CSV table of C-alpha atoms and ligand atoms in Angstrom, one decimal:
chain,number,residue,atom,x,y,z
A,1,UNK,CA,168.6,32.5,82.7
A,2,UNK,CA,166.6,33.5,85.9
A,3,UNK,CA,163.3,35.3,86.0
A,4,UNK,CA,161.9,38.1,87.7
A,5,UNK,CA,159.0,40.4,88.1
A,6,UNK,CA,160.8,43.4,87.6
A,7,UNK,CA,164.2,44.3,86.5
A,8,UNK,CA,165.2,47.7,87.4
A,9,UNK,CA,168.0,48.8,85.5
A,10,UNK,CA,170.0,52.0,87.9
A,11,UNK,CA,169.5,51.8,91.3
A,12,UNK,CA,169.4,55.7,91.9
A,13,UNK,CA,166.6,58.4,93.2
A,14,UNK,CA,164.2,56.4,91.3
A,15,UNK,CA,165.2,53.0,91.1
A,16,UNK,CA,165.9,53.1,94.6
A,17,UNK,CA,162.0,54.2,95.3
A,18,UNK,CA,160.7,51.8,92.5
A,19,UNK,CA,162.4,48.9,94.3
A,20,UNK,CA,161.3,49.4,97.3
A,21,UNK,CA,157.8,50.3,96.5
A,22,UNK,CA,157.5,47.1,94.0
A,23,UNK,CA,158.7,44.7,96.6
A,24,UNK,CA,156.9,45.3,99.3
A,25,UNK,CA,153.7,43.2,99.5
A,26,UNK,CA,156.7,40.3,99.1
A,27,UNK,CA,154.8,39.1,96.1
A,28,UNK,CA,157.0,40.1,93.3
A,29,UNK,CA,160.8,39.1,93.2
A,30,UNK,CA,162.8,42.2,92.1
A,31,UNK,CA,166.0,42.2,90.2
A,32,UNK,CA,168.6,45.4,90.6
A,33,UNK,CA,170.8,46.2,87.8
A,34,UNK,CA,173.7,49.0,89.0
A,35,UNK,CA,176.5,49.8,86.4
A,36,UNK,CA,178.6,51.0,89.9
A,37,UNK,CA,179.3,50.0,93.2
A,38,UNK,CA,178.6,50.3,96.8
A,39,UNK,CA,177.8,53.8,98.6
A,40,UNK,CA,179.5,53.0,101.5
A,41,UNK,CA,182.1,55.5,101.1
A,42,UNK,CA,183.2,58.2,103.0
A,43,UNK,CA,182.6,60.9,100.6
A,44,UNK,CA,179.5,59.9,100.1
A,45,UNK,CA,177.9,59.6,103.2
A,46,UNK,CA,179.8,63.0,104.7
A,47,UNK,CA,177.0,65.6,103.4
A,48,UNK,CA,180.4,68.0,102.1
A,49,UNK,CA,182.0,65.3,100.4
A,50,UNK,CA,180.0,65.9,97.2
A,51,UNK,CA,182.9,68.4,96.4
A,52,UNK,CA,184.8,65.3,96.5
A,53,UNK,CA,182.7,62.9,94.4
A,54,UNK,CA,181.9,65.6,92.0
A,55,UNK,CA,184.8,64.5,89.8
A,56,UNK,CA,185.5,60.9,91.2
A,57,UNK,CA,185.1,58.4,88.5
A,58,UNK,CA,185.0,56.0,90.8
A,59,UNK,CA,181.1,57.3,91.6
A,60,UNK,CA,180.9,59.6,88.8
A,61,UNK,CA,180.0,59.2,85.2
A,62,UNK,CA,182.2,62.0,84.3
A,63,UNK,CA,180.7,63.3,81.5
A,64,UNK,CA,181.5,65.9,79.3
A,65,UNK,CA,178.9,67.8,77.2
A,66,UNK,CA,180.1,68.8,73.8
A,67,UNK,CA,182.0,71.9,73.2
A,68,UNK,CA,178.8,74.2,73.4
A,69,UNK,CA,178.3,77.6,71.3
A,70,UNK,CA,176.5,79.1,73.7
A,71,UNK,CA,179.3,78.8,76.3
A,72,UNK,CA,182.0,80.3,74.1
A,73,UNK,CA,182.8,77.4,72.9
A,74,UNK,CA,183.5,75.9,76.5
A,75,UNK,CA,182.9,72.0,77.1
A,76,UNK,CA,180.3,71.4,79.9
A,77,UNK,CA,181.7,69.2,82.9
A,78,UNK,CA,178.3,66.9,83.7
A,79,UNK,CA,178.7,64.3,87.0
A,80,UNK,CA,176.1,61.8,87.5
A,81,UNK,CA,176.1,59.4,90.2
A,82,UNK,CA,177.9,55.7,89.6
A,83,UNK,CA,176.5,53.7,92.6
A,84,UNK,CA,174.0,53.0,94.9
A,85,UNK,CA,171.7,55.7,95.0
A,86,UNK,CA,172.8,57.1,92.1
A,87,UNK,CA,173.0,60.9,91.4
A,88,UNK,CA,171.6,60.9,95.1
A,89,UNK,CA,174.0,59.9,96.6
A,90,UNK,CA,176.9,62.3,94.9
A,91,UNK,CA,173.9,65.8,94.7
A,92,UNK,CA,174.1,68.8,96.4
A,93,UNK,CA,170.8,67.1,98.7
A,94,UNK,CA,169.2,70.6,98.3
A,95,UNK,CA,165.1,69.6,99.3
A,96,UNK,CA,163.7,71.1,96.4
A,97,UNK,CA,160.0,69.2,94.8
A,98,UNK,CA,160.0,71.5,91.7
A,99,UNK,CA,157.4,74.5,91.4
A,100,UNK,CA,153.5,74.0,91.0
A,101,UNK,CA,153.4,75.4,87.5
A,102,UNK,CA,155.9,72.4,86.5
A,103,UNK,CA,153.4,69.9,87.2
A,104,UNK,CA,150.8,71.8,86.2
A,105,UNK,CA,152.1,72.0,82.5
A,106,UNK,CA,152.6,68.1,82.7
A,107,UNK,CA,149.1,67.7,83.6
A,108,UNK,CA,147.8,70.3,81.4
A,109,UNK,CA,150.0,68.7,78.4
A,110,UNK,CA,147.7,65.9,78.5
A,111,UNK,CA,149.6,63.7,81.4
A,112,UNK,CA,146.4,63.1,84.0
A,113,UNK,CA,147.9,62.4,88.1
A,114,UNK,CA,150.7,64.6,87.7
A,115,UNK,CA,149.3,67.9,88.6
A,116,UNK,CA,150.6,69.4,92.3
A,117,UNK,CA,147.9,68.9,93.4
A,118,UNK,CA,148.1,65.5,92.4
A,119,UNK,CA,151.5,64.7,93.7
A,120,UNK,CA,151.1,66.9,97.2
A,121,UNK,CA,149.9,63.6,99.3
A,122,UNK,CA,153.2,61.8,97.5
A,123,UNK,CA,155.6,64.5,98.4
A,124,UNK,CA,154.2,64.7,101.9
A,125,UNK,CA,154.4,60.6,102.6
A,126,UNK,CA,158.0,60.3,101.3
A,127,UNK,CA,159.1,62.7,104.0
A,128,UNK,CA,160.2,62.9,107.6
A,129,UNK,CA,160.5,66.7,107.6
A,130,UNK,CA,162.5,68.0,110.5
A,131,UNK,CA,161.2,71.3,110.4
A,132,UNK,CA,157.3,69.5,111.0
A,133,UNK,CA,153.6,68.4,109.2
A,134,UNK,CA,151.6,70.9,107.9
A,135,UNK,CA,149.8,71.2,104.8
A,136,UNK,CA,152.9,71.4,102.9
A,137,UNK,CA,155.5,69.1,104.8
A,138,UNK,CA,155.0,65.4,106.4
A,139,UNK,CA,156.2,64.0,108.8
A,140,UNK,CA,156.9,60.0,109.5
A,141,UNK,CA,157.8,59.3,105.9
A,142,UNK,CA,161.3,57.0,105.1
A,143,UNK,CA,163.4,60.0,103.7
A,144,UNK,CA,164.9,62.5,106.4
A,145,UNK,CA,164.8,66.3,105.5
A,146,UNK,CA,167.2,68.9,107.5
A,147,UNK,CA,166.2,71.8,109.2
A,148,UNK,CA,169.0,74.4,108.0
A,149,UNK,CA,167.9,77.5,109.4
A,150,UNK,CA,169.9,77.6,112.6
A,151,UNK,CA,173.0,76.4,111.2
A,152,UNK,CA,173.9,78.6,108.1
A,153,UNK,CA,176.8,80.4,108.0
A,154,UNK,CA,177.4,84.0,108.6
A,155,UNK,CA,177.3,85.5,104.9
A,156,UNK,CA,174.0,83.8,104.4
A,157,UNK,CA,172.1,85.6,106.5
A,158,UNK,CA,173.4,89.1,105.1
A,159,UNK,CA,172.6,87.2,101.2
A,160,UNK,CA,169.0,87.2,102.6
A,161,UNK,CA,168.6,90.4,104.2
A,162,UNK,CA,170.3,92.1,100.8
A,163,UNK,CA,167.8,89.9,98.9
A,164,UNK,CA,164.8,91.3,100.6
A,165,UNK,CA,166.4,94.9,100.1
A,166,UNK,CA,166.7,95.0,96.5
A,167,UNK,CA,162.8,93.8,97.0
A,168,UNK,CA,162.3,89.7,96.9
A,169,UNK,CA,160.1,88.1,99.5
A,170,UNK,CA,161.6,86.1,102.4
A,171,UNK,CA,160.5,82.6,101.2
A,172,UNK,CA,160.3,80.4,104.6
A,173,UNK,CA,159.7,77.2,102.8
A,174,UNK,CA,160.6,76.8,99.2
A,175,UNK,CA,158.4,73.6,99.5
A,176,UNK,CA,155.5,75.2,100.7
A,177,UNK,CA,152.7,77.7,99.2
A,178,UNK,CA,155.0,79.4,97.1
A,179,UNK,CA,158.5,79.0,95.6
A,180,UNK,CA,159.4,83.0,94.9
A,181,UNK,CA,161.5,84.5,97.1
A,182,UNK,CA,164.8,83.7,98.8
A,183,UNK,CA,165.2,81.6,101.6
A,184,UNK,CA,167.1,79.0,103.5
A,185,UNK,CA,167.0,75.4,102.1
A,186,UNK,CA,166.4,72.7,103.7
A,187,UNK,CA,168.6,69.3,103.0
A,188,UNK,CA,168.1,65.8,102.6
A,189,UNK,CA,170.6,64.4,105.6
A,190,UNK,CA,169.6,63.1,108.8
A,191,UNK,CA,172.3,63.2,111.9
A,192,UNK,CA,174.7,64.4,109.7
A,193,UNK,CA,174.7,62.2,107.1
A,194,UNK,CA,173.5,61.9,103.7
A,195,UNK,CA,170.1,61.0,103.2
A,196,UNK,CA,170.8,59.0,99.5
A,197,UNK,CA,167.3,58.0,97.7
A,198,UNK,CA,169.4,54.4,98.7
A,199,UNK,CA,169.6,55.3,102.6
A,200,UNK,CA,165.9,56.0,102.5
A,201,UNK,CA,164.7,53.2,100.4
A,202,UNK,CA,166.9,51.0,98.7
A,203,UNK,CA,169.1,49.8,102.1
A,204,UNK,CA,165.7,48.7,103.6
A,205,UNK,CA,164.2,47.0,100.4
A,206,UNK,CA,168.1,45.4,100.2
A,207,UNK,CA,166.5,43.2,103.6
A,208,UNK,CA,164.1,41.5,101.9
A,209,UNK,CA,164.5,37.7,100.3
A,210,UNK,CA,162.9,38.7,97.0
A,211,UNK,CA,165.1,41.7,95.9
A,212,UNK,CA,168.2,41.4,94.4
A,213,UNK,CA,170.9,43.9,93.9
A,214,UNK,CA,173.7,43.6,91.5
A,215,UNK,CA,176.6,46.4,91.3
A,216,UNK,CA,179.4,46.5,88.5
A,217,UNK,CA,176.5,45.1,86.6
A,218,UNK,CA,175.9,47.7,83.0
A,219,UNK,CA,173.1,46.6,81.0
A,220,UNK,CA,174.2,46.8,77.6
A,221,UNK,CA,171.0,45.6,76.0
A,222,UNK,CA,166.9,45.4,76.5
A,223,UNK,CA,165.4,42.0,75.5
A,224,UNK,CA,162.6,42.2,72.8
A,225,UNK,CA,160.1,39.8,71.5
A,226,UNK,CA,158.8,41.4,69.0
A,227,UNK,CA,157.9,44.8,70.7
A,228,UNK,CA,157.4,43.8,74.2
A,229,UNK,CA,160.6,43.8,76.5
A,230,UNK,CA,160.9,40.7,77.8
A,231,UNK,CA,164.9,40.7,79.4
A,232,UNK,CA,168.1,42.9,80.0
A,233,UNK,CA,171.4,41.6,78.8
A,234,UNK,CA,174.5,43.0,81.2
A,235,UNK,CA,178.3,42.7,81.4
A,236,UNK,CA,179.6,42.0,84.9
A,237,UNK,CA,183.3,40.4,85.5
A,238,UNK,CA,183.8,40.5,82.2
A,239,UNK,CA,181.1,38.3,81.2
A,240,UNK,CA,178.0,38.9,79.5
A,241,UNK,CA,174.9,37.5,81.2
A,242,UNK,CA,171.0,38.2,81.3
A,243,UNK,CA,167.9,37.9,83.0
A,244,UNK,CA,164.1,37.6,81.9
A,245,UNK,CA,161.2,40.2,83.8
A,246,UNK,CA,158.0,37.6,83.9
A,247,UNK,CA,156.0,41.1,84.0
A,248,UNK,CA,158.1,44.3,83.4
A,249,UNK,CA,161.9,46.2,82.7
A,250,UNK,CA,162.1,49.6,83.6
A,251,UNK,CA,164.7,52.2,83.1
A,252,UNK,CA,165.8,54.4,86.1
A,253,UNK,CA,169.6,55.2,84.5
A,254,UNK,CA,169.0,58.7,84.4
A,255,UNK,CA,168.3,60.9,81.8
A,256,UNK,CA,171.9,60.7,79.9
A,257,UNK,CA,171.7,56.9,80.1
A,258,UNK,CA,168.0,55.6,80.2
A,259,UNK,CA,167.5,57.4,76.5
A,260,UNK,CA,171.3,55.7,75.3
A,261,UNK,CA,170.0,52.2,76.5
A,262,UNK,CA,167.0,52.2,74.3
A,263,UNK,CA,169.0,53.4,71.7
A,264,UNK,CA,171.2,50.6,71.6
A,265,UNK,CA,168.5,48.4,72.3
A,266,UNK,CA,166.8,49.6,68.9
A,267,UNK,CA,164.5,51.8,70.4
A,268,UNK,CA,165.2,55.5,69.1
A,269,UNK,CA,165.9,57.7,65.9
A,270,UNK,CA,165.6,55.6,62.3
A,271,UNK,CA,168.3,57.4,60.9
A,272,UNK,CA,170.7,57.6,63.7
A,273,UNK,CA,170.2,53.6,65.1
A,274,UNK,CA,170.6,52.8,61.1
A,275,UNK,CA,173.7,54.8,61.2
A,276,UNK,CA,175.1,53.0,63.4
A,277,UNK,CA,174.0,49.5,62.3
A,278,UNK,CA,171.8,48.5,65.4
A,279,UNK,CA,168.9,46.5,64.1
A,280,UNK,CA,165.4,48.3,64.7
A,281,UNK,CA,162.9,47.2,67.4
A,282,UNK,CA,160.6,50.6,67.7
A,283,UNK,CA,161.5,53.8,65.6
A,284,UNK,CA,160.9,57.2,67.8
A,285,UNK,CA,162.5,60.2,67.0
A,286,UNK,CA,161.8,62.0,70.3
A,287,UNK,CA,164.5,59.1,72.6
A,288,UNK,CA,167.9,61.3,73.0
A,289,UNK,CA,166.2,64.1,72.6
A,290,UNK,CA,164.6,67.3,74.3
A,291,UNK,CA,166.6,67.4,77.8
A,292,UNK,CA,166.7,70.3,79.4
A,293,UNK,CA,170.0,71.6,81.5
A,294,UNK,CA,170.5,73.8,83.9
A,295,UNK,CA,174.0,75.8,83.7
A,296,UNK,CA,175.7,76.8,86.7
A,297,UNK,CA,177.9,80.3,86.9
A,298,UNK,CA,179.9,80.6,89.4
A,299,UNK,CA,180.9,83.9,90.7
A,300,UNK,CA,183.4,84.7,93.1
A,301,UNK,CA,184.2,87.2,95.2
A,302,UNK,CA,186.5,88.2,98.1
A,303,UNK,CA,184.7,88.6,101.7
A,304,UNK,CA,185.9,90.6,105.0
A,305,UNK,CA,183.9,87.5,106.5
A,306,UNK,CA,186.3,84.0,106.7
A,307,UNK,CA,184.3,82.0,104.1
A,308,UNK,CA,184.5,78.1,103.7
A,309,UNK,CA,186.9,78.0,102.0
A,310,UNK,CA,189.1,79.8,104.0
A,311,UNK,CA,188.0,77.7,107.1
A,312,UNK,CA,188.7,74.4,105.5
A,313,UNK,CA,191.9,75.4,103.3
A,314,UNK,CA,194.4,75.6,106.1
A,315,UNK,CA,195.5,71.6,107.9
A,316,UNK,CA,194.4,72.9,111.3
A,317,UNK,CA,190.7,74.3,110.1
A,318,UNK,CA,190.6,70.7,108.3
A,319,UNK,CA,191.2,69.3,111.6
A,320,UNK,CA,189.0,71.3,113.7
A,321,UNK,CA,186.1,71.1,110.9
A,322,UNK,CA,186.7,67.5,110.9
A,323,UNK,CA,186.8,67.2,114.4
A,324,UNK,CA,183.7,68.9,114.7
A,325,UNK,CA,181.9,66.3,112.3
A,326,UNK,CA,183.3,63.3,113.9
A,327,UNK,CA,182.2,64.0,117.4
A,328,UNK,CA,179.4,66.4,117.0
A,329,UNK,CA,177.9,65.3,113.4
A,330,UNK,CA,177.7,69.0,112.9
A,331,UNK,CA,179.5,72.2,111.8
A,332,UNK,CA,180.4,72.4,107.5
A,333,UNK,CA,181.1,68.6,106.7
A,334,UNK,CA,177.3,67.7,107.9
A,335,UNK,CA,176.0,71.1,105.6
A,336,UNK,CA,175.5,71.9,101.8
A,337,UNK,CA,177.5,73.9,100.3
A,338,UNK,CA,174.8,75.6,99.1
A,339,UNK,CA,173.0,77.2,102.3
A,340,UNK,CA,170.1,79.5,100.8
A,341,UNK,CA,169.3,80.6,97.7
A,342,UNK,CA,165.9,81.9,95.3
A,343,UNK,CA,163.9,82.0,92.9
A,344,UNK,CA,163.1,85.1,90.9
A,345,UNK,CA,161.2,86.5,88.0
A,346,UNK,CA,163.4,88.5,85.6
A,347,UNK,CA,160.8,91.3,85.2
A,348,UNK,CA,157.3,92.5,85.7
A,349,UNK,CA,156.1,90.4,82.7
A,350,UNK,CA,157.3,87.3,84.3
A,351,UNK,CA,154.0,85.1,85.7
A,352,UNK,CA,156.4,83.3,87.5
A,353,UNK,CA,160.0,82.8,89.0
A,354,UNK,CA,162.0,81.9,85.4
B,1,LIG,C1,176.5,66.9,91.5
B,1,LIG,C2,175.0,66.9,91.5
B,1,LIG,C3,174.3,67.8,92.3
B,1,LIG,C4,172.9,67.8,92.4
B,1,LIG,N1,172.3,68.5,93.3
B,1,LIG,C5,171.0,68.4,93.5
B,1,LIG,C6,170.3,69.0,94.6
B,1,LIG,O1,170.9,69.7,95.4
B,1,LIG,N2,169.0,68.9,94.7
B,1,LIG,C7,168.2,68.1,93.8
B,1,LIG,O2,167.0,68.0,93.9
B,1,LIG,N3,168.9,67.5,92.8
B,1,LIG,C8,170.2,67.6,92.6
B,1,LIG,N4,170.8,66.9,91.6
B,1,LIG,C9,170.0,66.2,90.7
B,1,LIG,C10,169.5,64.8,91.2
B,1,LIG,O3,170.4,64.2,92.0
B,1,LIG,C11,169.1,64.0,90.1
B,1,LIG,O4,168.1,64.7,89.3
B,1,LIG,C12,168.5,62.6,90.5
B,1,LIG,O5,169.3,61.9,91.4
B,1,LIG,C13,168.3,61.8,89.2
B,1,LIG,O6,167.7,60.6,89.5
B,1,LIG,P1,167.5,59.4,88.4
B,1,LIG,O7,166.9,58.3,89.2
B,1,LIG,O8,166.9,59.9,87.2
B,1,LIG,O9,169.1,59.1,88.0
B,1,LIG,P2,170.3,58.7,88.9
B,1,LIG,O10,170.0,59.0,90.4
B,1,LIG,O11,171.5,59.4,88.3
B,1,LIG,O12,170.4,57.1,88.8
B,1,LIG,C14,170.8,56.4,87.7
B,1,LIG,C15,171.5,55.2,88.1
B,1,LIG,O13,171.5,54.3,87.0
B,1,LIG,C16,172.8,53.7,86.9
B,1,LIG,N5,172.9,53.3,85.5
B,1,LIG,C17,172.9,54.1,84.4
B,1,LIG,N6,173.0,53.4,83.3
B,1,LIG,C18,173.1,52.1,83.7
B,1,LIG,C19,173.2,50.9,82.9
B,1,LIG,N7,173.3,50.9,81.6
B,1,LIG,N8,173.3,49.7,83.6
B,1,LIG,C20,173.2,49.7,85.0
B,1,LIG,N9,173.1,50.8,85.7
B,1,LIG,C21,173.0,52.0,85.1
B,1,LIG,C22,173.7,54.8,87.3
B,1,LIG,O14,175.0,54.3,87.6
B,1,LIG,C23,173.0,55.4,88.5
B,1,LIG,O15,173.3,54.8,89.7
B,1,LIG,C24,172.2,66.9,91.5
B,1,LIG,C25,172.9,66.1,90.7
B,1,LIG,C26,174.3,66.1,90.6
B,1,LIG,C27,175.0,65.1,89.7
């Protein structure tokens, strides 16, 4: 069995950071566990072509929420990424760092580092922001943010005039002093392609001697001795094989499958991990539980402008958009699908957007 310092189990947004941060003094060898496969795929590296992965189980976990009370009774469709880069590289790339009062509550329930305030330096070295430093944005960091503004399409800008008419601020940076308003998002690409947590760090930490990476590789198991994890047991080809962490195992899966892993590893709910005959190493009621989801609604309407879909339906407006992307690296492909959007209170009483 081979040792390592580190065994990262997902290589997504942050096993793809934690590799590359924890290898590079050179001092620590660093193992990579990813259950999929390469992210050299077309899809993936075309900013649109999350509309294709978005259902691709061959990139996608495909999961599908239980029928859900709530949602008349409807069955949530929930993607996560299957490959390098993880959910990162199949998301919507949408630069968002989560709202001040967020971190605040972390810090203020009793988690000391993790107020904004805190994290503000860390947000600001990770980026290469097109748009420029200030004292929100850096500059010179390994992950590439896009400058949207000049490249929305037509319909956006009348979204954010009616926005501002029916009263919400113009918001010129979501990441900046404030996240109210509405506003034009910025996007985690650079030239046109997607800028994957893997792209930014995992590719360059992939150079060096003491990482290894190892895809179609699902850890099945955390090693214990006694309570300290010592190991990760895998499946890969059809064989089951495992490697020992000299100093630590961490779980980047995600938060469907980081919680399921300790759970079959014996780390969860007494009742449940009795129920279902795995042999306890750590009871904790709260692993597989609390996660909070966001639900997207779709509504749809018919415009007098052409939208997207109109321009990309039709062979020839696939060929000119496509066209358009492989010379030029611009126009829709190189784009979110989601050009602007806001963040709103729902009344008066509100202290902040909700
Ligand atoms: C379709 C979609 C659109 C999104 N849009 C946005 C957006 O616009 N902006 C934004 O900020 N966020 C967006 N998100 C969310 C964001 O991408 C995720 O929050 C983030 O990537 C999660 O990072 P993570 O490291 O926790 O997990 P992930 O990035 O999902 O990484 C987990 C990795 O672990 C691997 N893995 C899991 N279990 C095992 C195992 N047992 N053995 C080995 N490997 C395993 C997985 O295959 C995966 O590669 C979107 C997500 C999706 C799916």
């Amino acid at each position: 069995m081979q040792t390592y310092d580190f065994i990262i189990v997902g290589s997504g947004s942050a096993g793809s950071v934690l590799a590359e941060k924890l290898s590079a003094s050179g001092r620590f060898s660093v193992l990579v566990l990813e259950a999929g496969g390469s992210d050299r795929r077309f899809y993936v590296q075309m900013p649109l072509g999350y509309g294709k992965t978005f259902f691709d189980p061959g990139v996608n976990w495909n999961y599908k929420a239980e029928p859900d009370p709530g949602l008349a009774g409807n069955a949530d469709h929930w993607p996560r990424g299957k490959l390098l880069g993880g959910s990162s590289s199949i998301n919507a790339m949408v630069w968002i760092r989560g709202a001040r009062e967020d971190f605040d509550a972390w810090a203020a329930a009793g988690n000391p580092g993790w107020g904004y305030d805190d994290l503000l330096p860390a947000f600001k070295a990770l980026e290469d922001n097109q748009a420029g430093a200030d004292q929100w944005r850096g500059v010179g960091g390994p992950l590439h943010v896009t400058d949207c503004s000049g490249a929305v399409h037509p319909l956006t800008k009348r979204y954010l005039v009616a926005g501002q008419q029916a009263g919400l601020p113009f918001n010129p940076d979501f990441n900046g002093a404030a996240q109210e308003g509405v506003g034009v998002y910025q996007i985690s690409t650079r030239n046109g392609r997607r800028m994957s947590a893997a792209r930014a760090f995992l590719r360059p930490a992939m150079k060096r001697a003491n990482v290894r990476v190892e895809m179609k590789a699902l850890a099945t198991r955390v090693l214990f001795e006694g309570k300290r994890a010592v190991g990760v047991e895998y499946q890969q080809n059809g064989e089951t094989k495992s490697a020992r962490a000299g100093r630590e195992v961490i779980l980047s899966g995600g938060s469907v499958n980081s919680p399921q892993l300790l759970q079959l590893s014996g780390v969860g709910p007494s009742a449940l991990l009795k129920g279902l005959g795995i042999r306890m190493v750590h009871a904790n009621e709260n692993v597989g539980a609390h996660l909070q989801d966001h639900v997207g609604i779709n509504y749809t309407f018919k415009g007098k402008l052409p939208t997207l879909n109109q321009t990309l339906r039709p062979w020839w407006g696939k060929l000119l958009v496509g066209m358009q992307y492989i010379l030029t690296r611009s126009g829709p492909l190189s784009l979110s699908m989601n050009n602007a959007g806001g963040f709103f209170r729902t009344g008066p009483a509100a202290t902040r957007p909700n």
